[in-house]
Amino acid sequence: MARSQNDTISERRLRPIYDWLDNGNNKKALQEAEKVLKKQPNFQCCRALKGLALLRLGKEDEALKILDGILTECPVDEGALNAMTLSYRELKMPEKICTLYENATKHEPENEEFLSHLFMSYVRLGNLKKQQTTAMSLYKVKMKNPYYFWSVMSIVLQAVEGDEKLGQAVTLPLAQKMVEKMEKEGKMEQEQETIIYLLILELRNNWKGALDLLNGPLGKKLENSASYHLICLNKRIELEGKLENWSEVARLSRNMLLQQPDSWDIINNYIQAVIKLQEADSTNGGEAKEEGPYSMKLNKVDRSVEEAESLMTCLSAGFPGLRGPFLAKLEICYRTLEGRSSLLQDLIMEYIDLFGGKPVCFSDIKKYLKVIPVEERNNFILRLRSRYPDTTSVPSNTAQIYREICLSGIERFLGQHLNLSTERVDSMVSGLCDRYVASQPLVQHIVTTELRPSDGYLILAGQLLWERWIATKEKRFFLQACSMLQIGLIGSPSNWQLMLLLVRFLGRAGAGQLCDSVCGPLDIKNMMLDTLSWVLTRPLAATGYVDKLHRIYCQMTRFYLHSPKETTEHIIQAYKHGNLSQICDMSKLKRRLQTTYLVPNVYTEKILIDLNFLAKSLDEMIEDAEFANLKPIDWKSLADNRDFRTIQSFEPEETSVPDEMIATNFQLEQAFVRVRRATLSALVTCLKLGGHTEPSGGGDKGAREQALKDLKESEEALSTWLDKSKSLLGEEKVLDMPQAPYRSEMNSLVDGEHLAGVLHCVKLVQTIMLTATQEKPGVSGADFEPLMKVLDNLKAATATTTSPDWTVVCDLLESNKHAVESFSFFTIFTFSILSLLRTGKGMKKGKKAVLGAKFSHLEPAYKDLTANIQDLGAALHQQLQAIYKTL
């Protein structure tokens, strides 16, 4: 009774603090907390709330001191735990939340709520082993199935995310035994538990066991659930296919197609099974075919292509508006193509007749157009044009617009637009633009947030003009394309295809600011930053719009920083609500975002921009270097998430972007990130060195040794990847198409000797440091000569600039941008060198630095170095002015 009364009093005293915190008045909350603590100085919950108020007032150090003090007391009060959890979450210290609940569970090991919070805190950390043990502790306290399967799911994730061999040999068998135990005891209650059992068997490639599960009582129960009925049917077909039971695959797929004739996955399974059965029958002598009309009864097994075609014909007649059965005919012919090319062409024409008025027609038949023999393509196009003449009449509806665009796309895809004369291109572009203008009355009613059918005319015209511009270097093609695409965006401001194509034109011509303006309505954010940001960031970087680029990099950094946390919160909700099957997918998404090569790339480039362009003083540069967080990177795990298929393409196979080109480009992008990371590491080390080094090699010995170690690692990385990059650049294939990746930046870094210059700087700084500590014979003026030679070459390169055509302006600006960066790098390295050579303490303004006695003989070489760097800066300024005068 007395305890209840004390709780009521405490709650009454804390209520004003909670209210002020909820209202955002943290100052008032702090005052109220201090009032309560005067009467009850050891009141843990009130102290925790005081810490939270201090934290939200920006007094992190004071808040952390209070919170850590409470943490050592191992609190078990629910209010204190909640307040501290919230505080540590805002401080981004999830590991302390784990410690908090670990201490609480030691005092109350059977407290279900504490163990549940501890489990979720381990989920936030991604500590799967401790998730597993905590979930089992929960299950022992409260014999609830969800807790048991939390443990099972943690084991499954260990297998998925960890070593594959260990997962197959140890982890997955353990998870399977745990679930089998529950099955034998008859404790499997929820559908999700069966789904997890099925997932484990599939991960172990135990197709027979998975099929037996589906055909058993648990599988039947799952199939009877409305939410999982179709999943079970599809999974059964998939498993029968894995076991190569083709008769059963054909039967089950056919039964489903009679009910869902537009299911493309089922169509593919059905066609594969029928072809396999036909091949087996032809080997074994075959079975007698049924005579008479095709039967549509259930559970029939089709064993020949003719029967499959008959089924699709019946389905096409019964469901004339569905594309699936008609596409199935094309797929059957495609897979059994030998001697059936003319039939395939007839089927394509039939498909165009039926669905040419839909926007997806070209993408549907693109796969099948590829296999038309080259010698038959002209005749095929003539047959198409005889059926749909290229008249000057205005389309009467949107279906005709889509059909015309589809036919023009087919002509381009089959090579009819290769090696066209300039006059022919002008005529075709003029015709497409006329069609666009004539069709406007048909699309005026379409709201601006939707794509207009007529935009396809401009996309085709834009691709024609791109080829002509690249081939002839004539500016009129560029101007015509940009004007045309911009007019298209006025009428259809949401068409991302027009935007992306226009950005590629503008980026190639070095118009970085216009690229940013065009991409504004596209609103690239969230996952699009990971897949599509490459389109915009490269022209901005090449043209030196560092302020706009820095804004995008900050946005991407926030996304990559917060997305794992947000994904983790979704995983926690999935655990709480029992949606265990979603956890693997969300974990996969989380890993994808954590392993993209853009994470180190964006962070590195952002810090380099801070150092080279945004810092207004030396002190700011040193401060940026102090806060640079250059964590080790698992380079082998990095993946390429860029999407090169978003930009619509009607290109023939000869000029399409092959996967090998993308793979080579990714290798070069990785090399670029690695050399930039090594460069940044060297710059950060030198700035720290220059900011804290005592005269003539004094200072902390441990710091000097660490600096030497870091510089040596940077030198090795630069040297290694400079050599590897030269080899990779020899393998690089550049395709001048809007859908292709940009030419790698490694070209300008290697050709312009920028990497060589940085490498010589790093070596020179190391030599001077070792001399200062008497670990190496004295440094001489000869050690400056390699760097001086690079500076001379860079100055000579600025004098060779000629009047550029617009197709290479971006490359010229990019080379100039890297040269300006190198100028900045050399300046930073020179500052570090001076800090090692000088004798005066500090670098006070107005005071002349004097070289130490050990380095006095280097004064002429150092002066020549600084003079050369100044000359390089002046030459770069003149070069940039010359480039802009020619535009």
CSV table of N, CA, C and O in Angstrom, one decimal, residues 446-452 455 492 494-495:
chain,number,residue,atom,x,y,z
A,446,ILE,N,-4.8,15.2,-71.2
A,446,ILE,CA,-4.0,14.4,-70.3
A,446,ILE,C,-3.4,15.3,-69.3
A,446,ILE,O,-2.8,16.3,-69.6
A,447,VAL,N,-3.6,14.9,-68.0
A,447,VAL,CA,-3.0,15.8,-66.9
A,447,VAL,C,-1.5,15.7,-67.0
A,447,VAL,O,-0.9,14.8,-67.5
A,448,THR,N,-0.9,16.8,-66.5
A,448,THR,CA,0.6,17.0,-66.6
A,448,THR,C,1.4,15.9,-65.8
A,448,THR,O,2.6,15.7,-66.0
A,449,THR,N,0.7,15.3,-64.8
A,449,THR,CA,1.4,14.3,-64.0
A,449,THR,C,1.5,12.9,-64.7
A,449,THR,O,2.2,12.0,-64.2
A,450,GLU,N,0.9,12.8,-65.9
A,450,GLU,CA,0.9,11.5,-66.6
A,450,GLU,C,1.7,11.7,-67.9
A,450,GLU,O,1.9,12.8,-68.4
A,451,LEU,N,2.3,10.6,-68.4
A,451,LEU,CA,3.0,10.6,-69.6
A,451,LEU,C,2.1,10.8,-70.8
A,451,LEU,O,1.1,10.1,-70.9
A,452,ARG,N,2.5,11.6,-71.8
A,452,ARG,CA,1.7,11.7,-73.0
A,452,ARG,C,2.2,10.8,-74.1
A,452,ARG,O,3.4,10.6,-74.3
A,455,ASP,N,5.0,11.8,-76.6
A,455,ASP,CA,6.4,12.1,-76.3
A,455,ASP,C,7.3,11.1,-76.9
A,455,ASP,O,8.5,11.4,-77.1
A,492,SER,N,4.7,18.1,-71.1
A,492,SER,CA,4.7,16.8,-70.3
A,492,SER,C,5.8,16.9,-69.3
A,492,SER,O,6.8,16.2,-69.4
A,494,SER,N,6.3,15.7,-66.5
A,494,SER,CA,6.6,14.6,-65.6
A,494,SER,C,7.3,13.4,-66.4
A,494,SER,O,7.5,12.4,-65.8
A,495,ASN,N,7.6,13.7,-67.6
A,495,ASN,CA,8.2,12.6,-68.4
A,495,ASN,C,9.7,12.5,-68.1
A,495,ASN,O,10.5,13.3,-68.6
